[in-house]
Amino acid sequence: MQLFIGGACAGKRDVVTARFPDAVWYRLAPEQRLDACQQTLLADTPLVITGVLEWLEAASGSMQNDAFREQWQRDMTGLYQRASQINAPLIIIAHEVGCGIVPMQPEQRRLRDLNGWFVQDATRQADQVWYVRHGLVQLIK
């Protein structure tokens, strides 16, 4: 699995499109579990998962932090294992948010926490992590 992370309009999609021109793209939908992506997996075809921040925001009201995190951790592990079985490279595009700025609104603080935990969990699973800024790409794991 590869994780591409960077801020808004940093060039993440362009970099991934150039590196994986034959990939299938999957946008996470609200109220959907992460493992729903498994339906889109094709043998020997990269799968790019986008929409993580919006997905986290939509789902954040439905579950407690720990339960939600445990669910996506299980889903991410299952998705990674299935993709490996069929030789389908898995790519996640995630946003870097906040830059250390803590918002006043509790829901915005929670969203930044959820996003940070998701990225940490994806980083643990990932074989490679790429940081994208201004279209420049740096391998950080």
Coordinates of N, CA and C in Angstrom, one line a residue:
M1 N 0.9 -1.2 0.0 CA 0.0 0.0 0.0 C 0.9 1.2 0.0
Q2 N 0.4 2.3 -0.7 CA 1.1 3.5 -0.7 C 0.2 4.6 -0.2
L3 N 0.7 5.5 0.6 CA -0.1 6.7 1.1 C 0.5 7.9 0.5
F4 N -0.3 8.8 -0.1 CA 0.1 10.1 -0.6 C -0.6 11.1 0.3
I5 N 0.2 12.0 1.0 CA -0.4 13.0 1.9 C 0.2 14.3 1.5
G6 N -0.7 15.3 1.7 CA -0.3 16.7 1.4 C -1.5 17.6 1.7
G7 N -1.3 18.9 1.6 CA -2.4 19.9 1.8 C -3.3 20.0 0.6
A8 N -4.3 20.8 0.7 CA -5.2 21.1 -0.3 C -4.5 21.6 -1.6
C9 N -4.8 21.2 -2.7 CA -4.2 21.6 -4.0 C -2.7 21.5 -4.0
A10 N -2.2 20.5 -3.4 CA -0.7 20.3 -3.3 C -0.2 19.5 -4.5
G11 N -1.1 18.9 -5.3 CA -0.7 18.1 -6.5 C -0.8 16.6 -6.3
K12 N -1.4 16.2 -5.2 CA -1.5 14.7 -4.9 C -2.2 14.0 -6.0
R13 N -3.3 14.4 -6.5 CA -4.0 13.7 -7.6 C -3.2 13.6 -8.8
D14 N -2.5 14.7 -9.2 CA -1.7 14.7 -10.4 C -0.6 13.7 -10.3
V15 N 0.1 13.7 -9.2 CA 1.2 12.8 -9.0 C 0.7 11.3 -9.1
V16 N -0.4 11.0 -8.4 CA -0.9 9.6 -8.4 C -1.4 9.3 -9.8
T17 N -2.0 10.2 -10.5 CA -2.5 9.9 -11.9 C -1.3 9.6 -12.8
A18 N -0.2 10.4 -12.6 CA 1.0 10.1 -13.5 C 1.6 8.8 -13.2
R19 N 1.7 8.4 -11.9 CA 2.3 7.2 -11.5 C 1.5 5.9 -11.7
F20 N 0.2 6.1 -11.7 CA -0.7 5.0 -11.9 C -1.8 5.3 -12.9
P21 N -1.4 5.4 -14.2 CA -2.3 5.8 -15.2 C -3.5 4.8 -15.5
D22 N -3.3 3.6 -15.1 CA -4.4 2.6 -15.3 C -5.2 2.3 -14.1
A23 N -5.0 3.1 -13.1 CA -5.7 2.8 -11.8 C -7.2 3.0 -11.9
V24 N -7.9 2.3 -11.0 CA -9.3 2.5 -10.8 C -9.4 3.5 -9.6
W25 N -10.2 4.5 -9.7 CA -10.4 5.5 -8.6 C -11.7 5.2 -7.9
Y26 N -11.6 5.3 -6.6 CA -12.7 5.1 -5.7 C -12.8 6.2 -4.7
R27 N -14.0 6.9 -4.7 CA -14.2 7.9 -3.7 C -15.1 7.4 -2.6
L28 N -14.6 7.5 -1.3 CA -15.3 7.1 -0.2 C -16.6 7.9 -0.1
A29 N -17.7 7.2 0.2 CA -19.0 7.9 0.3 C -19.4 7.9 1.8
P30 N -20.1 8.9 2.2 CA -20.6 9.0 3.6 C -21.4 7.8 3.9
E31 N -21.3 7.4 5.2 CA -22.1 6.3 5.8 C -21.7 4.9 5.1
Q32 N -20.5 4.9 4.6 CA -20.0 3.7 4.0 C -18.7 3.2 4.7
R33 N -18.6 2.0 4.9 CA -17.4 1.5 5.6 C -16.2 1.4 4.6
L34 N -15.0 1.5 5.1 CA -13.8 1.5 4.3 C -13.7 0.2 3.5
D35 N -14.2 -0.9 4.1 CA -14.0 -2.1 3.3 C -14.9 -2.3 2.1
A36 N -15.8 -1.4 1.9 CA -16.7 -1.4 0.7 C -15.8 -1.2 -0.5
C37 N -14.6 -0.7 -0.4 CA -13.7 -0.6 -1.5 C -13.3 -1.9 -2.1
Q38 N -13.4 -3.0 -1.3 CA -13.0 -4.3 -1.8 C -13.8 -4.7 -3.1
Q39 N -15.0 -4.2 -3.2 CA -15.9 -4.6 -4.4 C -15.2 -4.0 -5.6
T40 N -14.4 -3.0 -5.5 CA -13.8 -2.3 -6.7 C -12.5 -2.9 -7.1
L41 N -11.9 -3.7 -6.2 CA -10.6 -4.3 -6.4 C -10.6 -5.2 -7.7
L42 N -9.6 -5.0 -8.5 CA -9.4 -5.9 -9.7 C -8.0 -6.4 -9.7
A43 N -7.8 -7.6 -10.1 CA -6.5 -8.2 -10.1 C -5.5 -7.4 -10.9
D44 N -4.3 -7.2 -10.4 CA -3.2 -6.5 -11.2 C -3.6 -5.1 -11.6
T45 N -4.5 -4.5 -10.9 CA -5.0 -3.1 -11.2 C -4.9 -2.2 -10.0
P46 N -4.2 -1.1 -10.0 CA -4.1 -0.3 -8.8 C -5.5 0.3 -8.5
L47 N -5.7 0.4 -7.2 CA -6.9 1.1 -6.7 C -6.5 2.3 -5.9
V48 N -7.0 3.4 -6.3 CA -6.8 4.7 -5.6 C -8.0 5.1 -4.8
I49 N -7.8 5.3 -3.5 CA -8.9 5.7 -2.6 C -8.8 7.1 -2.3
T50 N -9.8 7.9 -2.5 CA -9.9 9.3 -2.2 C -11.1 9.7 -1.4
G51 N -11.1 10.9 -0.9 CA -12.3 11.4 -0.2 C -12.2 11.1 1.3
V52 N -11.0 10.8 1.8 CA -10.9 10.4 3.2 C -11.4 11.4 4.2
L53 N -11.0 12.7 4.0 CA -11.4 13.7 4.9 C -12.9 13.9 4.9
E54 N -13.5 14.0 3.8 CA -15.0 14.1 3.7 C -15.7 13.0 4.3
W55 N -15.1 11.8 4.1 CA -15.7 10.5 4.6 C -15.7 10.6 6.1
L56 N -14.5 11.0 6.7 CA -14.4 11.1 8.1 C -15.3 12.1 8.7
E57 N -15.5 13.2 8.0 CA -16.4 14.3 8.5 C -17.8 13.8 8.5
A58 N -18.2 13.1 7.5 CA -19.6 12.6 7.4 C -19.9 11.5 8.5
A59 N -18.9 10.7 8.7 CA -19.1 9.6 9.6 C -18.8 9.9 11.1
S60 N -18.2 11.1 11.3 CA -17.8 11.4 12.7 C -18.9 11.5 13.7
G61 N -20.1 11.8 13.3 CA -21.2 11.9 14.2 C -21.8 10.6 14.6
S62 N -21.5 9.6 13.8 CA -22.3 8.3 14.0 C -21.6 7.4 15.0
M63 N -20.4 7.5 15.4 CA -19.7 6.6 16.3 C -18.8 7.3 17.2
Q64 N -18.5 6.7 18.3 CA -17.4 7.2 19.2 C -16.1 7.0 18.6
N65 N -15.1 7.9 18.9 CA -13.8 7.8 18.3 C -13.1 6.5 18.3
D66 N -13.1 5.8 19.5 CA -12.4 4.5 19.6 C -13.1 3.5 18.7
A67 N -14.4 3.4 18.8 CA -15.1 2.4 18.0 C -14.9 2.6 16.5
F68 N -15.0 3.9 16.1 CA -14.8 4.2 14.7 C -13.4 3.9 14.2
R69 N -12.4 4.2 15.0 CA -11.1 3.9 14.7 C -10.8 2.4 14.6
E70 N -11.3 1.7 15.5 CA -11.2 0.2 15.5 C -11.8 -0.4 14.2
Q71 N -13.0 0.2 13.8 CA -13.6 -0.3 12.6 C -12.8 -0.1 11.4
W72 N -12.3 1.2 11.2 CA -11.5 1.4 10.0 C -10.2 0.7 10.0
Q73 N -9.6 0.4 11.2 CA -8.4 -0.4 11.3 C -8.6 -1.8 10.8
R74 N -9.7 -2.4 11.2 CA -10.0 -3.7 10.8 C -10.3 -3.7 9.3
D75 N -11.0 -2.7 8.8 CA -11.3 -2.6 7.4 C -10.1 -2.4 6.5
M76 N -9.2 -1.6 7.0 CA -8.0 -1.3 6.3 C -7.1 -2.5 6.2
T77 N -7.0 -3.3 7.3 CA -6.2 -4.5 7.3 C -6.8 -5.5 6.3
G78 N -8.1 -5.7 6.3 CA -8.8 -6.6 5.4 C -8.6 -6.2 4.0
L79 N -8.7 -4.9 3.7 CA -8.6 -4.4 2.4 C -7.1 -4.6 1.9
Y80 N -6.2 -4.3 2.7 CA -4.8 -4.5 2.4 C -4.5 -5.9 2.1
Q81 N -5.0 -6.8 2.9 CA -4.7 -8.3 2.7 C -5.4 -8.7 1.4
R82 N -6.6 -8.3 1.1 CA -7.3 -8.7 -0.1 C -6.5 -8.2 -1.4
A83 N -6.1 -6.9 -1.3 CA -5.4 -6.3 -2.4 C -4.1 -7.1 -2.7
S84 N -3.4 -7.4 -1.6 CA -2.2 -8.2 -1.8 C -2.4 -9.5 -2.4
Q85 N -3.5 -10.2 -2.0 CA -3.8 -11.5 -2.6 C -4.0 -11.5 -4.1
I86 N -4.5 -10.4 -4.6 CA -4.8 -10.4 -6.1 C -3.8 -9.4 -6.8
N87 N -2.8 -9.0 -6.1 CA -1.7 -8.2 -6.7 C -2.3 -6.9 -7.2
A88 N -3.2 -6.3 -6.4 CA -3.8 -5.0 -6.8 C -3.1 -3.9 -5.9
P89 N -2.2 -3.1 -6.4 CA -1.6 -2.0 -5.6 C -2.7 -1.1 -5.0
L90 N -2.6 -0.8 -3.8 CA -3.5 0.0 -3.1 C -2.9 1.3 -2.8
I91 N -3.6 2.4 -3.2 CA -3.1 3.8 -3.0 C -4.1 4.6 -2.3
I92 N -3.8 5.3 -1.2 CA -4.7 6.2 -0.5 C -4.1 7.6 -0.6
I93 N -5.0 8.5 -0.9 CA -4.7 9.9 -1.0 C -5.4 10.6 0.3
A94 N -4.6 11.2 1.1 CA -5.1 11.8 2.3 C -4.6 13.3 2.4
H95 N -5.4 14.0 3.2 CA -5.1 15.4 3.3 C -4.3 15.7 4.6
E96 N -3.4 16.6 4.6 CA -2.8 17.1 5.8 C -3.6 18.3 6.2
V97 N -4.1 18.3 7.4 CA -5.0 19.4 7.8 C -4.5 20.0 9.1
G98 N -4.7 21.3 9.2 CA -4.4 21.9 10.5 C -3.1 22.6 10.6
C99 N -2.0 21.9 10.2 CA -0.6 22.5 10.4 C -0.4 22.9 11.8
G100 N -0.9 22.2 12.8 CA -0.7 22.5 14.2 C -1.7 23.5 14.8
I101 N -2.5 24.1 13.9 CA -3.5 25.0 14.4 C -4.7 24.3 15.0
V102 N -5.1 24.6 16.2 CA -6.2 23.9 16.8 C -7.4 24.8 16.7
P103 N -8.5 24.3 16.0 CA -9.7 25.1 15.8 C -10.5 25.2 17.1
M104 N -11.3 26.3 17.2 CA -12.1 26.5 18.4 C -13.3 25.5 18.4
Q105 N -13.9 25.2 17.2 CA -15.1 24.4 17.2 C -14.7 23.0 17.5
P106 N -15.5 22.4 18.5 CA -15.2 21.0 18.9 C -15.3 20.0 17.7
E107 N -16.2 20.2 16.8 CA -16.4 19.2 15.7 C -15.2 19.3 14.7
Q108 N -14.6 20.5 14.6 CA -13.4 20.7 13.7 C -12.2 20.1 14.4
R109 N -12.1 20.2 15.7 CA -11.0 19.6 16.5 C -11.1 18.1 16.3
R110 N -12.3 17.5 16.5 CA -12.5 16.1 16.4 C -12.1 15.6 15.0
L111 N -12.5 16.3 13.9 CA -12.2 15.9 12.6 C -10.7 15.9 12.4
R112 N -10.0 16.9 12.9 CA -8.5 16.8 12.8 C -7.9 15.7 13.5
D113 N -8.5 15.3 14.7 CA -8.0 14.2 15.4 C -8.2 12.9 14.6
L114 N -9.5 12.7 14.1 CA -9.8 11.5 13.3 C -8.9 11.4 12.1
N115 N -8.7 12.5 11.4 CA -7.8 12.5 10.2 C -6.4 12.1 10.6
G116 N -5.9 12.7 11.7 CA -4.5 12.4 12.1 C -4.4 10.9 12.5
W117 N -5.4 10.3 13.2 CA -5.4 8.9 13.5 C -5.4 8.0 12.3
F118 N -6.3 8.4 11.3 CA -6.4 7.7 10.1 C -5.1 7.6 9.3
V119 N -4.5 8.8 9.2 CA -3.2 8.8 8.5 C -2.1 8.0 9.2
Q120 N -2.1 8.1 10.6 CA -1.1 7.3 11.3 C -1.4 5.8 11.1
D121 N -2.6 5.4 11.1 CA -2.9 3.9 10.8 C -2.6 3.5 9.4
A122 N -2.9 4.4 8.5 CA -2.5 4.1 7.1 C -1.0 4.0 6.9
T123 N -0.3 4.9 7.6 CA 1.2 4.9 7.5 C 1.7 3.6 8.1
R124 N 1.2 3.1 9.1 CA 1.6 1.8 9.7 C 1.5 0.7 8.7
Q125 N 0.4 0.7 7.9 CA 0.1 -0.4 7.0 C 0.9 -0.2 5.7
A126 N 1.2 1.1 5.4 CA 1.8 1.4 4.1 C 3.2 0.9 3.9
D127 N 3.5 0.5 2.7 CA 4.9 0.1 2.4 C 5.7 1.4 2.1
Q128 N 5.0 2.4 1.5 CA 5.6 3.7 1.2 C 4.6 4.8 1.5
V129 N 5.2 5.9 2.0 CA 4.4 7.1 2.3 C 5.1 8.2 1.6
W130 N 4.3 9.0 0.8 CA 4.8 10.1 0.0 C 4.2 11.4 0.5
Y131 N 5.0 12.4 0.7 CA 4.6 13.7 1.0 C 4.6 14.6 -0.2
V132 N 3.5 15.3 -0.5 CA 3.4 16.1 -1.7 C 3.1 17.5 -1.3
R133 N 3.9 18.4 -1.8 CA 3.8 19.8 -1.5 C 4.2 20.6 -2.8
H134 N 3.3 21.5 -3.3 CA 3.6 22.3 -4.5 C 4.0 21.4 -5.6
G135 N 3.4 20.2 -5.7 CA 3.8 19.3 -6.8 C 5.1 18.5 -6.6
L136 N 5.8 18.8 -5.6 CA 7.0 18.1 -5.3 C 6.7 16.9 -4.4
V137 N 7.4 15.8 -4.7 CA 7.1 14.6 -4.0 C 8.3 14.1 -3.3
Q138 N 8.1 13.8 -2.0 CA 9.2 13.3 -1.2 C 8.8 12.0 -0.5
L139 N 9.6 11.0 -0.6 CA 9.4 9.7 0.0 C 9.8 9.9 1.5
I140 N 8.8 9.6 2.4 CA 9.1 9.8 3.8 C 9.1 8.4 4.6
K141 N 8.6 7.4 3.9 CA 8.7 6.0 4.5 C 8.9 5.1 3.4

